[in-house]
Tab-separated table of C-alpha atoms in Angstrom:
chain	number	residue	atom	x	y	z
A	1	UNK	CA	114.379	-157.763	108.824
A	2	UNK	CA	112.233	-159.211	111.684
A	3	UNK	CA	114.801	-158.927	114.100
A	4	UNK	CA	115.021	-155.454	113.038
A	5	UNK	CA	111.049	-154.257	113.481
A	6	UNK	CA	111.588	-156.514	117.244
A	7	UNK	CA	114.204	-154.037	118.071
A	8	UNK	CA	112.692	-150.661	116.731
A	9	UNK	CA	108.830	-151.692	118.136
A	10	UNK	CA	111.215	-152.787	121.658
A	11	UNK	CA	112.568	-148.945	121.298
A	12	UNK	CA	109.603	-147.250	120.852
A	13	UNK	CA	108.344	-147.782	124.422
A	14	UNK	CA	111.207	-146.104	126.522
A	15	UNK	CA	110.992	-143.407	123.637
A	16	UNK	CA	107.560	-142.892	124.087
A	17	UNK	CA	107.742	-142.719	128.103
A	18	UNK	CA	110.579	-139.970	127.345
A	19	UNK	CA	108.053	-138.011	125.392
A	20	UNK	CA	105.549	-138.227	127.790
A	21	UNK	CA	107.698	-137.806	131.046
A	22	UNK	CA	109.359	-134.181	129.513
A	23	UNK	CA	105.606	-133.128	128.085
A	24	UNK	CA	104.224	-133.781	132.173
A	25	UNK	CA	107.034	-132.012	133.835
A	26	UNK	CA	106.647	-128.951	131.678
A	27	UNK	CA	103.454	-128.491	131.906
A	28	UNK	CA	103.414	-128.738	135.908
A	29	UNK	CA	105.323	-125.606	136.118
A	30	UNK	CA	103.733	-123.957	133.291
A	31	UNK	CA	100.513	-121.693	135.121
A	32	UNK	CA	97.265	-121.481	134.431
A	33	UNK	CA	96.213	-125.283	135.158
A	34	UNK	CA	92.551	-126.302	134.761
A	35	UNK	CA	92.101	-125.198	138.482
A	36	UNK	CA	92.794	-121.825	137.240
A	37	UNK	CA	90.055	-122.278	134.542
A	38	UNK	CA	87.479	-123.257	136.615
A	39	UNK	CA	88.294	-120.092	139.222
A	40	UNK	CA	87.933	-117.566	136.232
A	41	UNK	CA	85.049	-118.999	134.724
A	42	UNK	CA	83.612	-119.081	138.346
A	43	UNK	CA	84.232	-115.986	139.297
A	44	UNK	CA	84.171	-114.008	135.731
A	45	UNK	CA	87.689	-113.322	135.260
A	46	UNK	CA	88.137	-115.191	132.261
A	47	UNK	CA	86.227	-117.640	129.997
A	48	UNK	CA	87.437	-120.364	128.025
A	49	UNK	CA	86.462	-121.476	124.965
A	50	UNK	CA	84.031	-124.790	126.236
A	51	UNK	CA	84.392	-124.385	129.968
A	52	UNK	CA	82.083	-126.655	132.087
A	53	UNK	CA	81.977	-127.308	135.857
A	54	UNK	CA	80.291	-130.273	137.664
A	55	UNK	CA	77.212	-129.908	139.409
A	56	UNK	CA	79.443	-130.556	142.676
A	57	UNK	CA	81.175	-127.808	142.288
A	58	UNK	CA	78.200	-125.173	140.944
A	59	UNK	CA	77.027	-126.351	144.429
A	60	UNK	CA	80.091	-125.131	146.508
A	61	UNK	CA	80.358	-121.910	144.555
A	62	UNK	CA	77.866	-119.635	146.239
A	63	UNK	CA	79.316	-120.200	150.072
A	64	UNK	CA	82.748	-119.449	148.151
A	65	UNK	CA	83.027	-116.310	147.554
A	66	UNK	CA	82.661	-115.212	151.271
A	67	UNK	CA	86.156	-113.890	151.161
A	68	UNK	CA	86.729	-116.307	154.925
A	69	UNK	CA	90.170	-115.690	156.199
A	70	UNK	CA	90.763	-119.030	156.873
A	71	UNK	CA	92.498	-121.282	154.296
A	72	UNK	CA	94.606	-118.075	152.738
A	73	UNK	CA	97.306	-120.771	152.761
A	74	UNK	CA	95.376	-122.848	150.240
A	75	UNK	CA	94.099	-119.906	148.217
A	76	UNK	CA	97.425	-118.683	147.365
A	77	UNK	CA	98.410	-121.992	145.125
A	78	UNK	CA	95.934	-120.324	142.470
A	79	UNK	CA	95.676	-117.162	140.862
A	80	UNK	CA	92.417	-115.812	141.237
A	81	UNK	CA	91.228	-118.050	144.589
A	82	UNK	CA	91.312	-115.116	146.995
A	83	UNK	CA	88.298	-115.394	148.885
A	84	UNK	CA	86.962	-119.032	147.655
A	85	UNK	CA	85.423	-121.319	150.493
A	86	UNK	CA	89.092	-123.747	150.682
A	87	UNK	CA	86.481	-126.737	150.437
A	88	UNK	CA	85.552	-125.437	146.881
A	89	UNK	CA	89.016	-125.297	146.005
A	90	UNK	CA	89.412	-129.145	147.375
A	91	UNK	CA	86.182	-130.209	144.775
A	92	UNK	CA	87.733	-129.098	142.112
A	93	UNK	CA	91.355	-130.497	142.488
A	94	UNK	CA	89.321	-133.413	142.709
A	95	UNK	CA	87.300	-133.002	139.678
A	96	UNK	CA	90.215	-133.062	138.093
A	97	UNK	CA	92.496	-135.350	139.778
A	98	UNK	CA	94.902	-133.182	140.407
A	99	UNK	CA	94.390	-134.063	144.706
A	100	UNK	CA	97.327	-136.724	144.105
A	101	UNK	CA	101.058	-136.139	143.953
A	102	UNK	CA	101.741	-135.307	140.326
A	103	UNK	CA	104.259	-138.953	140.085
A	104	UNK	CA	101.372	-140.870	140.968
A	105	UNK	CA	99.359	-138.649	138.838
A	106	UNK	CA	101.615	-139.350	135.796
A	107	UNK	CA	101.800	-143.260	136.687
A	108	UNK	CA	98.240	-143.585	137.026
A	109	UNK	CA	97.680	-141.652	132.877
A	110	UNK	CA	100.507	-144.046	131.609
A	111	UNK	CA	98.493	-146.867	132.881
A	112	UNK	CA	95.225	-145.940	131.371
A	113	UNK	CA	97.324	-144.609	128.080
A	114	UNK	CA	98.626	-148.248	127.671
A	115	UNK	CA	95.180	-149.508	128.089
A	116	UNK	CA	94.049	-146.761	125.501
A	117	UNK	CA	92.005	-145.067	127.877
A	118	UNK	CA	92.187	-141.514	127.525
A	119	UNK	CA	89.959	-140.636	129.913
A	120	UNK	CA	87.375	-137.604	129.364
A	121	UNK	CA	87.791	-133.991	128.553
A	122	UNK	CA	87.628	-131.406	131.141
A	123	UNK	CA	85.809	-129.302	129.495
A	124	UNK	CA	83.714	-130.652	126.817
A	125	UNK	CA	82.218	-132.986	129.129
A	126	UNK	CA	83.287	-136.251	126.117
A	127	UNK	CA	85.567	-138.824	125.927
A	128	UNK	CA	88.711	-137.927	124.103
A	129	UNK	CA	88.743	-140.722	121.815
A	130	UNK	CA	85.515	-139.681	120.404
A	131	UNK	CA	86.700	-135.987	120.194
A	132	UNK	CA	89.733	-137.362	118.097
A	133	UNK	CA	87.396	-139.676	115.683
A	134	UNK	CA	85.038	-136.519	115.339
A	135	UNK	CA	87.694	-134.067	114.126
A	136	UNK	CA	89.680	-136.818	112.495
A	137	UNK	CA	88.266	-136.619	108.672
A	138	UNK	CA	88.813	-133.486	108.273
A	139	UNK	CA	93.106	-133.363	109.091
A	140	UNK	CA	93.029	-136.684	107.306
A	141	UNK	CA	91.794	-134.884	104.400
A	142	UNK	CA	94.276	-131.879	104.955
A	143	UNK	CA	97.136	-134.480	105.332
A	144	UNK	CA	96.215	-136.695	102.271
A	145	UNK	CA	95.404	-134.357	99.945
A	146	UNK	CA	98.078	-131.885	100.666
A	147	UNK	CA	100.918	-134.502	101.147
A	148	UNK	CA	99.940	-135.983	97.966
A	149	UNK	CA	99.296	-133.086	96.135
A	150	UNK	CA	103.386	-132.199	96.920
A	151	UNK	CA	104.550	-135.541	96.177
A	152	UNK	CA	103.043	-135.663	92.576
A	153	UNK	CA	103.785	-131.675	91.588
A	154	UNK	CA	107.536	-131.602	93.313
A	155	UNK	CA	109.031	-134.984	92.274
A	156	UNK	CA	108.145	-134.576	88.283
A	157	UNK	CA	108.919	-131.082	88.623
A	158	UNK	CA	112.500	-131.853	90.725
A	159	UNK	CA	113.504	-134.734	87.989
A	160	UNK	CA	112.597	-131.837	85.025
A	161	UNK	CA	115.006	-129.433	86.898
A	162	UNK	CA	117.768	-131.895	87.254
A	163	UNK	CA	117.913	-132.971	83.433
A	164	UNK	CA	117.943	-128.835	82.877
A	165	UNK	CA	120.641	-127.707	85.404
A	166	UNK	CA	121.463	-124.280	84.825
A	167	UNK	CA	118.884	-124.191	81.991
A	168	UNK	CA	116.805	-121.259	82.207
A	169	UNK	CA	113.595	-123.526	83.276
A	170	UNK	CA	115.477	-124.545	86.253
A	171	UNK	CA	116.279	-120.761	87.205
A	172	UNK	CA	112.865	-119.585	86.856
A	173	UNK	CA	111.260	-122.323	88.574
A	174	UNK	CA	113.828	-121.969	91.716
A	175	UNK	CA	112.878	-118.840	92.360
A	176	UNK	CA	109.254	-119.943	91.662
A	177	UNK	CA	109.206	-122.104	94.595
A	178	UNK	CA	111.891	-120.309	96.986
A	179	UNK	CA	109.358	-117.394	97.001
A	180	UNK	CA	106.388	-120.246	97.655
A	181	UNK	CA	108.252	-121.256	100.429
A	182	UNK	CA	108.701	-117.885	101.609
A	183	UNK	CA	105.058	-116.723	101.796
A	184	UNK	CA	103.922	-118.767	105.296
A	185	UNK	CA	100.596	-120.836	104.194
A	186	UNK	CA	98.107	-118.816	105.823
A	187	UNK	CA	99.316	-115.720	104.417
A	188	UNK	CA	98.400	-117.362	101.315
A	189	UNK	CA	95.137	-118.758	102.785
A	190	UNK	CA	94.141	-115.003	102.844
A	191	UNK	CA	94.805	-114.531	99.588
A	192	UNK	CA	93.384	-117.357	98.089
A	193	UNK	CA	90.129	-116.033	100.218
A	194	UNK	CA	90.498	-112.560	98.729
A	195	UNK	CA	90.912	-113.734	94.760
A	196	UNK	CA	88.847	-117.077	94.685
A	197	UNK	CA	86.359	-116.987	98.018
A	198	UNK	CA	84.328	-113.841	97.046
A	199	UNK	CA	86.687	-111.353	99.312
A	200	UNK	CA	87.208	-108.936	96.884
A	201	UNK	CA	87.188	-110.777	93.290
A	202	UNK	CA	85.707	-114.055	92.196
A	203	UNK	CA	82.883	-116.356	94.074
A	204	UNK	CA	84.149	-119.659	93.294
A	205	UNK	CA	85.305	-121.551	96.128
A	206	UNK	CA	83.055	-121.932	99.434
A	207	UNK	CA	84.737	-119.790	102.584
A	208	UNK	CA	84.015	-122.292	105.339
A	209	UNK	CA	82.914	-125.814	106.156
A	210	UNK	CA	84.861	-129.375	104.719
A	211	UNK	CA	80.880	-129.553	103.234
A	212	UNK	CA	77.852	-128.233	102.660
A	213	UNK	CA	75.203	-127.994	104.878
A	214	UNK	CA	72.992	-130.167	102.808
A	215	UNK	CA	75.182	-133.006	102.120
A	216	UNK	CA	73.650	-135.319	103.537
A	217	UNK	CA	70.831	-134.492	100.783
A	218	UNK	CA	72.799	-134.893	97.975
A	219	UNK	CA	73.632	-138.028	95.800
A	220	UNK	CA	77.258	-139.487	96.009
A	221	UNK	CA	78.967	-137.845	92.878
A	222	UNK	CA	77.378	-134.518	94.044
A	223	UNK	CA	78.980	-135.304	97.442
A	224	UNK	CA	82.618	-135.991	95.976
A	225	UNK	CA	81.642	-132.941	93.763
A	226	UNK	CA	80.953	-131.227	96.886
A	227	UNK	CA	83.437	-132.273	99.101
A	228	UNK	CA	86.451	-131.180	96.659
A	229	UNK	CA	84.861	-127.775	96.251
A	230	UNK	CA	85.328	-127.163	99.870
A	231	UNK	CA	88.734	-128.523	100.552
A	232	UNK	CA	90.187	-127.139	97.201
A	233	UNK	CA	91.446	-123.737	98.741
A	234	UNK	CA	93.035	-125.186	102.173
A	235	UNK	CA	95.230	-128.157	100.217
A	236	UNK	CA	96.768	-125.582	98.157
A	237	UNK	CA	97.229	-122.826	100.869
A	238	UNK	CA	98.841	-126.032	103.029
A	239	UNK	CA	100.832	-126.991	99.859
A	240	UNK	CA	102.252	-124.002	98.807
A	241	UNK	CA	105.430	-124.154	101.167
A	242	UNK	CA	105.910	-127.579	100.951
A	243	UNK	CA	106.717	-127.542	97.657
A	244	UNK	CA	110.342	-126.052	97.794
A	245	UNK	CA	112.100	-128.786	100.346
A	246	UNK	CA	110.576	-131.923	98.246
A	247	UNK	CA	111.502	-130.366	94.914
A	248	UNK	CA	114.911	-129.558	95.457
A	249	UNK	CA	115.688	-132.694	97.284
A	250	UNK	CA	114.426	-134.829	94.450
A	251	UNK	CA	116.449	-132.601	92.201
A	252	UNK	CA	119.681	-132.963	94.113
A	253	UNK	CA	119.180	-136.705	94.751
A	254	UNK	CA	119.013	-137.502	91.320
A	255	UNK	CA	122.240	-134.737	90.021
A	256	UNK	CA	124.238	-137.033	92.735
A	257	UNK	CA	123.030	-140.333	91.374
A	258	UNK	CA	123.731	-138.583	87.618
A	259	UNK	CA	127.369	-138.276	88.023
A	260	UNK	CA	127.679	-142.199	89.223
A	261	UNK	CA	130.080	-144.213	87.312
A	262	UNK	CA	127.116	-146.703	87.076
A	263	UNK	CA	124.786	-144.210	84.725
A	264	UNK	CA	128.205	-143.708	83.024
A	265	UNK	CA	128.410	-147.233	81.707
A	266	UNK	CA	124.947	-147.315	81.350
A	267	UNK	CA	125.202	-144.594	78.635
A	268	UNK	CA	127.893	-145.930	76.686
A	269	UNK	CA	125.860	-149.440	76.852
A	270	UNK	CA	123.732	-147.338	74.063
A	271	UNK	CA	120.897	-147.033	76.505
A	272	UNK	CA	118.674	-144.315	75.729
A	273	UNK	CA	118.121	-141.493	78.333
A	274	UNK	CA	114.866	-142.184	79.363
A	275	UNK	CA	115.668	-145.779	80.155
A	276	UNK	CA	118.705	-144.986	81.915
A	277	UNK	CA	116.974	-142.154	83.839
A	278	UNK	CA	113.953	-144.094	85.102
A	279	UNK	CA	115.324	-147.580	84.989
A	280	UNK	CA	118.905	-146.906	87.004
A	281	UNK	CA	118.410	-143.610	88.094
A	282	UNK	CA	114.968	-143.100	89.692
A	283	UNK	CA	115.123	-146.052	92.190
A	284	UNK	CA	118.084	-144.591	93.542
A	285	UNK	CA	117.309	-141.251	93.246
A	286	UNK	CA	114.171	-141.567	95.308
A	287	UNK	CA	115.144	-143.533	98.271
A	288	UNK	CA	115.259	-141.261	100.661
A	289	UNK	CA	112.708	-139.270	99.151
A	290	UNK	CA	110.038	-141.998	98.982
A	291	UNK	CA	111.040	-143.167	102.876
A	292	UNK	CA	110.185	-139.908	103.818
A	293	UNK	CA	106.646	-139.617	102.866
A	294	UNK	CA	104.964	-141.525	105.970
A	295	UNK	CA	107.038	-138.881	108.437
A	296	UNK	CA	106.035	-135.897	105.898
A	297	UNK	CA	102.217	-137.007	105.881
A	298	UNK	CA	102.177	-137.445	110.245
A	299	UNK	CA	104.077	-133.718	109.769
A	300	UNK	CA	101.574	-132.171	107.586
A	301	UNK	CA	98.661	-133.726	109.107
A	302	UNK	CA	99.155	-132.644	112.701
A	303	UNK	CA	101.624	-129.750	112.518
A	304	UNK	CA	100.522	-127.233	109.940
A	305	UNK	CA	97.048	-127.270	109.446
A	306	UNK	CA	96.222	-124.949	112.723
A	307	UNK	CA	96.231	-121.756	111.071
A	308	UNK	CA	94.822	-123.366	107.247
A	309	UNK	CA	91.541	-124.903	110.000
A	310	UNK	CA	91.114	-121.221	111.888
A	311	UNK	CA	90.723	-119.275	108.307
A	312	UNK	CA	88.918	-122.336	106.646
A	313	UNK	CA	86.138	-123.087	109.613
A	314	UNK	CA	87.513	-126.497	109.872
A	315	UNK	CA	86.784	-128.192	112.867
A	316	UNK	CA	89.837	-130.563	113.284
A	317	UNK	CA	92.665	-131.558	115.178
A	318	UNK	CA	94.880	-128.917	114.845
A	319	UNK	CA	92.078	-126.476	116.225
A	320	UNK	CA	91.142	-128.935	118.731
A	321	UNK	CA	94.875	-129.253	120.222
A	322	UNK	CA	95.065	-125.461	120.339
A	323	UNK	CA	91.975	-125.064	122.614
A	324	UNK	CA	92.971	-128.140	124.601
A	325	UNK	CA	96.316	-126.110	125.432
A	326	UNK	CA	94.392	-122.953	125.776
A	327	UNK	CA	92.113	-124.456	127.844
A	328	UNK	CA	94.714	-126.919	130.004
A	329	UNK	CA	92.194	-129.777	129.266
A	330	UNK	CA	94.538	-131.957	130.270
A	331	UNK	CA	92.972	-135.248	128.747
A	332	UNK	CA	93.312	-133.867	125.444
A	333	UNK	CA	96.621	-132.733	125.513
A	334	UNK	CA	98.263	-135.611	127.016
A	335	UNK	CA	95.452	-138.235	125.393
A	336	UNK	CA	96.490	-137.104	121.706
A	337	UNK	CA	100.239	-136.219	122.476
A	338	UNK	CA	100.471	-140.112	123.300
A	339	UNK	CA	98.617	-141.399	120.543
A	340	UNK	CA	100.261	-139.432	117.475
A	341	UNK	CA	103.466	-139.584	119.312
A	342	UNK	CA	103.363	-143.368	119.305
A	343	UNK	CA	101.929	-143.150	115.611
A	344	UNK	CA	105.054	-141.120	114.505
A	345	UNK	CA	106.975	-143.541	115.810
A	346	UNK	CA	105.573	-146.201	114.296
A	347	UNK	CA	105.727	-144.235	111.076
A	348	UNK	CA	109.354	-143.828	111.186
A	349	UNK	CA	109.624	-147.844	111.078
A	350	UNK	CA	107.406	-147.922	108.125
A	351	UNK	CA	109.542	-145.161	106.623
A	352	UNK	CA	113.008	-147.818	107.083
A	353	UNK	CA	110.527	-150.481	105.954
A	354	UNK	CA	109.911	-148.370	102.603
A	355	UNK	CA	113.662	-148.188	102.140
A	356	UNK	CA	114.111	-152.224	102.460
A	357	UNK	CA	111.051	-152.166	99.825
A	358	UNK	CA	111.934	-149.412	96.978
A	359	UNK	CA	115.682	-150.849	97.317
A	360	UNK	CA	115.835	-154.738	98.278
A	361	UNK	CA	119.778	-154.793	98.711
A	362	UNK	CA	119.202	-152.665	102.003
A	363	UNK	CA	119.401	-154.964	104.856
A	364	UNK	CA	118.924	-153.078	108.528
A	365	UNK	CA	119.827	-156.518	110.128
A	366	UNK	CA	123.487	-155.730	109.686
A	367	UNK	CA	123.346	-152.206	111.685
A	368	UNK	CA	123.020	-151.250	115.300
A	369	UNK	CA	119.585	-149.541	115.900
């Protein structure tokens, strides 16, 4: 098995400069850089959400807008430069590096990346690494909570369906979950706002915030007390569509391992079905659901808690990526598409390294990665 985690941590590096390499060239022809930003801010044809520019630039700003004929030619690689002193133009392509050819641009990111310096935002004026610890907690809650949440309602509920196929529990609670999965999570986020958030009915459940604004006052069950309050209503809006994938592939998983010749003799050993169930069955049964859970917790976590973190107030990564792309704060974007690509990687080998563990007789050693 060491040979095995050699080979796969030896893979992730050319896998990762793929990743990157695709993610750079797209965004160099994609317009609206941070160039752009700066111009509209500038000259007020646009704002972004936490646009800053250095003081070198402020400086340059009032001889720009002369409208000088000369350096048209430069002017015309942004939208928006028409009449900005060329020199201005110059500062801020070297504000924000972009003065170098993009390959040495991208050589020069990959270098710092490896070094885990990710540099500073653009437009926050902060390092990105503190930006990521900062709005960490609160998609580590939405990914914990939410993935776990799934994990203990859909595999219970996908071994009850299999033992009633065709029963009328298993009909009802198919379509149960197939319209779940059909109502998109913040959809249900609304509605769960509406009924339980004091929209329209009942004042239970807090509207915004992961906690109150006088936590810090409170003693430490009130804070647990306080801190499930708040993310009660975004878990379960996150959860709701999960629900239907898990539930029938732990359901289908164990109908094929139900029909193996091995649960036959196990059965006519005398073996009573609950021992033959969750002594043969269930290890085999939830192999490739159990492997799955690191790769379903880096999904939930940084894929589909935008939305859940707009309606919420949350303050996390999700919202932070979108303003990063909305922005072009380059650091950001290509800071934290580095470090959760390399963590998804490294979660798929913990995922083959769950299989090895749930079901010793799997041995990776013999296959080609």
């Amino acid at each position: 098995m060491l040979a095995y985690i050699v080979r796969r941590l030896l893979l992730i590096l050319p896998t990762l400069f793929g990743i990157m390499v695709i993610n750079f060239v797209i965004i160099q022809v994609v317009p609206g850089g941070p160039v752009e930003q700066a111009i509209a801010q500038l000259t007020g044809q646009g704002v972004a959400a936490t646009n800053r520019v250095t003081r070198e630039s402020a400086d340059l700003a009032p001889g720009a807008t002369s409208g000088g004929g000369d350096g048209g030619g430069e002017q015309s690689r942004y939208r928006g430069a028409q009449g900005l002193d060329p020199e201005f133009i110059k500062s801020l392509e070297r504000q924000y590096g972009l003065d170098k050819p993009a390959g040495e641009r991208f050589l020069l990111m990959m270098r710092n990346y490896i070094l885990f310096d990710f540099g500073e935002s653009f437009f926050r004026g902060r390092p990105v690494v503190d930006l990521v610890i900062e709005k960490m907690p609160v998609s580590i809650s939405l990914g914990i909570w939410t993935t776990l949440l799934v994990y203990l309602i859909s595999i219970p509920l996908g071994i009850a369906k299999a033992r009633r196929d065709g029963a009328p529990f298993d009909v009802w609670t198919s379509g149960a979950i197939i319209v779940g999965y059909a109502v998109p999570s913040f959809l249900f986020a609304v509605l769960l706002i509406i009924v339980f958030a004091g929209g329209t009915y009942l004042d239970w459940f807090p509207l915004r915030g992961l906690v109150s604004d006088n936590w810090e006052e409170l003693s430490w069950p009130a804070r647990i007390a306080d801190y499930f309050w708040h993310i009660t209503l975004p878990v379960i809006a996150m959860s709701i569509g999960g629900f239907a994938t898990l539930t029938m592939l732990t359901k289908n998983s164990f109908m094929d391992q139900i029909n193996q010749q091995y649960v036959i003799t196990a059965r006519s050993k005398g073996l009573t079905e609950r021992r033959v169930l969750y002594g043969h069955v269930f290890r085999n049964a939830m192999l490739i659901v159990i492997a799955g859970f690191p790769s379903a917790f880096i999904s939930i976590l940084f894929t589909s808690s935008l939305l859940i973190e707009v309606i919420f107030s949350l303050d996390g990564l999700g919202l932070l990526g979108f303003e990063a792309a909305l922005n072009r704060d380059y650091p950001i974007m290509f800071g934290t598409l580095f470090f959760f690509s390399l963590l998804g990687l490294l979660m798929k080998l913990v995922g083959d390294i769950t299989y090895t563990i749930v079901d010793p007789r799997i041995d990776f050693e013999r296959r080609e990665v």
